[in-house]
PDB file of C-alpha atoms in Angstrom:
ATOM      1  CA  UNK A  22     -43.262 -65.472  68.659  1.00 71.00           C
ATOM      2  CA  UNK A  23     -39.614 -65.608  69.720  1.00 77.00           C
ATOM      3  CA  UNK A  24     -40.366 -67.381  73.021  1.00 86.00           C
ATOM      4  CA  UNK A  25     -43.183 -69.552  71.661  1.00 89.00           C
ATOM      5  CA  UNK A  26     -43.179 -73.286  70.949  1.00 91.00           C
ATOM      6  CA  UNK A  27     -45.720 -75.522  69.247  1.00 91.00           C
ATOM      7  CA  UNK A  28     -46.969 -78.003  71.858  1.00 92.00           C
ATOM      8  CA  UNK A  29     -49.496 -79.906  69.727  1.00 91.00           C
ATOM      9  CA  UNK A  30     -50.987 -79.918  66.234  1.00 89.00           C
ATOM     10  CA  UNK A  31     -54.350 -81.389  65.222  1.00 89.00           C
ATOM     11  CA  UNK A  32     -54.698 -82.203  61.560  1.00 87.00           C
ATOM     12  CA  UNK A  33     -57.958 -81.936  59.599  1.00 84.00           C
ATOM     13  CA  UNK A  34     -56.371 -83.830  56.696  1.00 84.00           C
ATOM     14  CA  UNK A  35     -52.879 -84.738  55.541  1.00 84.00           C
ATOM     15  CA  UNK A  36     -52.287 -81.150  54.383  1.00 80.00           C
ATOM     16  CA  UNK A  37     -54.661 -79.044  56.516  1.00 81.00           C
ATOM     17  CA  UNK A  38     -54.093 -78.030  60.112  1.00 82.00           C
ATOM     18  CA  UNK A  39     -57.197 -77.982  62.288  1.00 85.00           C
ATOM     19  CA  UNK A  40     -55.595 -76.372  65.345  1.00 86.00           C
ATOM     20  CA  UNK A  41     -52.225 -75.574  66.880  1.00 87.00           C
ATOM     21  CA  UNK A  42     -51.549 -75.387  70.627  1.00 90.00           C
ATOM     22  CA  UNK A  43     -48.812 -72.892  71.503  1.00 90.00           C
ATOM     23  CA  UNK A  44     -46.926 -72.080  74.705  1.00 93.00           C
ATOM     24  CA  UNK A  45     -45.350 -68.667  75.123  1.00 92.00           C
ATOM     25  CA  UNK A  46     -42.951 -68.109  77.982  1.00 92.00           C
ATOM     26  CA  UNK A  47     -41.950 -64.815  79.559  1.00 91.00           C
ATOM     27  CA  UNK A  48     -38.845 -64.633  81.754  1.00 90.00           C
ATOM     28  CA  UNK A  49     -39.543 -63.750  85.385  1.00 92.00           C
ATOM     29  CA  UNK A  50     -36.114 -62.038  85.413  1.00 91.00           C
ATOM     30  CA  UNK A  51     -35.043 -61.082  81.848  1.00 87.00           C
ATOM     31  CA  UNK A  52     -31.398 -60.704  82.922  1.00 87.00           C
ATOM     32  CA  UNK A  53     -31.291 -64.459  83.672  1.00 80.00           C
ATOM     33  CA  UNK A  54     -33.064 -65.542  80.481  1.00 76.00           C
ATOM     34  CA  UNK A  55     -30.066 -67.184  78.764  1.00 79.00           C
ATOM     35  CA  UNK A  56     -27.844 -67.996  81.751  1.00 86.00           C
ATOM     36  CA  UNK A  57     -28.708 -71.709  81.465  1.00 85.00           C
ATOM     37  CA  UNK A  58     -27.749 -73.592  78.266  1.00 88.00           C
ATOM     38  CA  UNK A  59     -30.600 -74.403  75.893  1.00 84.00           C
ATOM     39  CA  UNK A  60     -30.265 -78.107  76.720  1.00 88.00           C
ATOM     40  CA  UNK A  61     -31.133 -77.273  80.323  1.00 86.00           C
ATOM     41  CA  UNK A  62     -34.237 -75.300  79.325  1.00 86.00           C
ATOM     42  CA  UNK A  63     -35.951 -77.504  76.707  1.00 88.00           C
ATOM     43  CA  UNK A  64     -38.182 -79.410  79.144  1.00 90.00           C
ATOM     44  CA  UNK A  65     -39.359 -76.129  80.681  1.00 91.00           C
ATOM     45  CA  UNK A  66     -40.154 -74.713  77.218  1.00 90.00           C
ATOM     46  CA  UNK A  67     -42.736 -77.420  76.507  1.00 92.00           C
ATOM     47  CA  UNK A  68     -44.380 -77.436  79.926  1.00 94.00           C
ATOM     48  CA  UNK A  69     -47.518 -75.292  80.152  1.00 94.00           C
ATOM     49  CA  UNK A  70     -46.953 -74.795  83.895  1.00 95.00           C
ATOM     50  CA  UNK A  71     -45.232 -71.668  85.222  1.00 94.00           C
ATOM     51  CA  UNK A  72     -41.733 -72.300  86.527  1.00 93.00           C
ATOM     52  CA  UNK A  73     -39.393 -70.351  88.813  1.00 92.00           C
ATOM     53  CA  UNK A  74     -37.780 -68.849  85.689  1.00 90.00           C
ATOM     54  CA  UNK A  75     -40.791 -68.337  83.369  1.00 93.00           C
ATOM     55  CA  UNK A  76     -44.443 -67.358  83.320  1.00 94.00           C
ATOM     56  CA  UNK A  77     -46.390 -69.217  80.631  1.00 95.00           C
ATOM     57  CA  UNK A  78     -49.328 -68.436  78.362  1.00 93.00           C
ATOM     58  CA  UNK A  79     -51.028 -71.304  76.551  1.00 92.00           C
ATOM     59  CA  UNK A  80     -53.259 -70.634  73.577  1.00 87.00           C
ATOM     60  CA  UNK A  81     -54.548 -72.396  70.513  1.00 84.00           C
ATOM     61  CA  UNK A  82     -55.161 -71.258  66.980  1.00 81.00           C
ATOM     62  CA  UNK A  83     -57.958 -72.986  65.067  1.00 79.00           C
ATOM     63  CA  UNK A  84     -59.026 -72.927  61.440  1.00 69.00           C
ATOM     64  CA  UNK A  85     -55.548 -71.926  60.460  1.00 53.00           C
ATOM     65  CA  UNK A  86     -54.053 -72.883  57.150  1.00 56.00           C
ATOM     66  CA  UNK A  87     -52.090 -75.408  55.170  1.00 52.00           C
ATOM     67  CA  UNK A  88     -49.009 -77.036  56.678  1.00 51.00           C
ATOM     68  CA  UNK A  89     -46.837 -75.227  54.134  1.00 52.00           C
ATOM     69  CA  UNK A  90     -48.128 -71.793  55.182  1.00 61.00           C
ATOM     70  CA  UNK A  91     -47.533 -72.509  58.866  1.00 55.00           C
ATOM     71  CA  UNK A  92     -44.026 -73.826  58.205  1.00 55.00           C
ATOM     72  CA  UNK A  93     -43.232 -70.764  56.105  1.00 58.00           C
ATOM     73  CA  UNK A  94     -44.287 -68.506  58.989  1.00 60.00           C
ATOM     74  CA  UNK A  95     -42.210 -70.590  61.407  1.00 56.00           C
ATOM     75  CA  UNK A  96     -39.071 -70.488  59.258  1.00 53.00           C
ATOM     76  CA  UNK A  97     -39.173 -66.713  59.041  1.00 53.00           C
ATOM     77  CA  UNK A  98     -39.692 -66.804  62.855  1.00 47.00           C
ATOM     78  CA  UNK A  99     -41.869 -63.737  62.853  1.00 45.00           C
ATOM     79  CA  UNK A 100     -45.453 -63.019  61.915  1.00 44.00           C
ATOM     80  CA  UNK A 101     -45.138 -60.234  59.408  1.00 43.00           C
ATOM     81  CA  UNK A 102     -48.143 -58.809  57.629  1.00 39.00           C
ATOM     82  CA  UNK A 103     -47.334 -61.008  54.632  1.00 38.00           C
ATOM     83  CA  UNK A 104     -47.258 -64.302  56.587  1.00 39.00           C
ATOM     84  CA  UNK A 105     -50.316 -63.271  58.572  1.00 40.00           C
ATOM     85  CA  UNK A 106     -52.222 -62.809  55.320  1.00 38.00           C
ATOM     86  CA  UNK A 107     -51.167 -66.328  54.276  1.00 41.00           C
ATOM     87  CA  UNK A 108     -52.546 -67.813  57.490  1.00 47.00           C
ATOM     88  CA  UNK A 109     -55.428 -65.958  59.053  1.00 44.00           C
ATOM     89  CA  UNK A 110     -56.681 -67.891  62.095  1.00 48.00           C
ATOM     90  CA  UNK A 111     -60.415 -68.088  62.477  1.00 48.00           C
ATOM     91  CA  UNK A 112     -60.062 -68.209  66.261  1.00 51.00           C
ATOM     92  CA  UNK A 113     -57.413 -67.822  68.923  1.00 53.00           C
ATOM     93  CA  UNK A 114     -58.172 -69.263  72.346  1.00 53.00           C
ATOM     94  CA  UNK A 115     -56.133 -68.479  75.460  1.00 57.00           C
ATOM     95  CA  UNK A 116     -56.244 -71.217  78.074  1.00 57.00           C
TER      96      UNK A 116
END
Protein backbone atom coordinates (compact mmCIF):
# COMPACT_ATOMS: atom_id res chain seq x y z
CA UNK A 1 0.00 0.00 0.00
CA UNK A 2 3.08 2.20 -0.30
CA UNK A 3 1.82 4.01 -3.42
CA UNK A 4 -1.84 4.09 -2.37
CA UNK A 5 -3.91 7.04 -1.18
CA UNK A 6 -7.41 7.24 0.27
CA UNK A 7 -9.53 9.24 -2.19
CA UNK A 8 -12.88 9.07 -0.36
CA UNK A 9 -14.47 7.57 2.74
CA UNK A 10 -18.18 6.86 3.26
CA UNK A 11 -19.26 6.57 6.86
CA UNK A 12 -22.03 4.27 8.09
CA UNK A 13 -22.00 6.03 11.47
CA UNK A 14 -19.68 8.31 13.39
CA UNK A 15 -17.36 5.38 14.16
CA UNK A 16 -18.01 2.87 11.35
CA UNK A 17 -16.65 3.09 7.83
CA UNK A 18 -19.01 1.94 5.10
CA UNK A 19 -16.51 2.08 2.23
CA UNK A 20 -13.11 3.46 1.30
CA UNK A 21 -12.08 4.46 -2.23
CA UNK A 22 -8.36 3.96 -2.88
CA UNK A 23 -6.04 4.94 -5.72
CA UNK A 24 -2.84 2.99 -6.27
CA UNK A 25 -0.26 4.36 -8.65
CA UNK A 26 2.50 2.47 -10.42
CA UNK A 27 5.41 4.38 -11.97
CA UNK A 28 5.65 4.07 -15.75
CA UNK A 29 9.45 4.40 -15.33
CA UNK A 30 10.52 3.38 -11.78
CA UNK A 31 13.87 5.15 -12.16
CA UNK A 32 12.02 8.50 -12.37
CA UNK A 33 9.64 7.81 -9.48
CA UNK A 34 11.11 10.33 -7.01
CA UNK A 35 12.82 12.78 -9.37
CA UNK A 36 10.07 15.38 -8.77
CA UNK A 37 9.55 16.74 -5.23
CA UNK A 38 6.50 15.45 -3.37
CA UNK A 39 4.87 18.89 -3.62
CA UNK A 40 4.94 18.53 -7.40
CA UNK A 41 3.30 15.09 -7.30
CA UNK A 42 0.43 15.48 -4.80
CA UNK A 43 -2.23 16.46 -7.36
CA UNK A 44 -1.30 13.46 -9.52
CA UNK A 45 -1.54 11.13 -6.49
CA UNK A 46 -5.23 11.91 -5.95
CA UNK A 47 -6.28 11.82 -9.59
CA UNK A 48 -7.74 8.49 -10.71
CA UNK A 49 -6.64 9.17 -14.30
CA UNK A 50 -3.39 7.73 -15.67
CA UNK A 51 -0.67 10.32 -16.17
CA UNK A 52 2.56 10.38 -18.18
CA UNK A 53 4.42 9.28 -15.03
CA UNK A 54 1.95 6.82 -13.43
CA UNK A 55 -0.59 4.13 -14.23
CA UNK A 56 -3.48 4.11 -11.75
CA UNK A 57 -5.74 1.47 -10.23
CA UNK A 58 -8.88 2.60 -8.43
CA UNK A 59 -10.68 0.26 -6.06
CA UNK A 60 -13.00 0.41 -3.10
CA UNK A 61 -13.24 -1.61 0.06
CA UNK A 62 -16.70 -2.01 1.60
CA UNK A 63 -17.91 -3.38 4.90
CA UNK A 64 -14.55 -2.66 6.41
CA UNK A 65 -14.13 -1.81 10.04
CA UNK A 66 -14.04 0.87 12.68
CA UNK A 67 -12.19 4.12 12.04
CA UNK A 68 -9.64 3.17 14.70
CA UNK A 69 -8.77 -0.12 12.97
CA UNK A 70 -8.30 1.57 9.60
CA UNK A 71 -6.14 4.31 11.11
CA UNK A 72 -4.03 1.72 12.90
CA UNK A 73 -3.42 -0.08 9.59
CA UNK A 74 -2.57 3.23 7.93
CA UNK A 75 -0.09 4.29 10.62
CA UNK A 76 1.83 1.04 10.31
CA UNK A 77 1.72 1.68 6.51
CA UNK A 78 1.54 -1.99 5.69
CA UNK A 79 -1.17 -4.61 5.80
CA UNK A 80 0.35 -7.31 7.93
CA UNK A 81 -1.57 -10.42 8.88
CA UNK A 82 -2.36 -8.82 12.24
CA UNK A 83 -3.88 -5.61 10.79
CA UNK A 84 -5.70 -7.60 8.13
CA UNK A 85 -7.36 -9.66 10.85
CA UNK A 86 -8.47 -6.42 12.54
CA UNK A 87 -10.11 -5.19 9.34
CA UNK A 88 -11.38 -7.87 7.01
CA UNK A 89 -13.17 -6.24 4.06
CA UNK A 90 -16.37 -7.90 2.99
CA UNK A 91 -15.77 -6.80 -0.60
CA UNK A 92 -13.09 -5.20 -2.72
CA UNK A 93 -14.17 -3.65 -6.01
CA UNK A 94 -11.74 -2.59 -8.74
CA UNK A 95 -13.06 0.20 -10.94
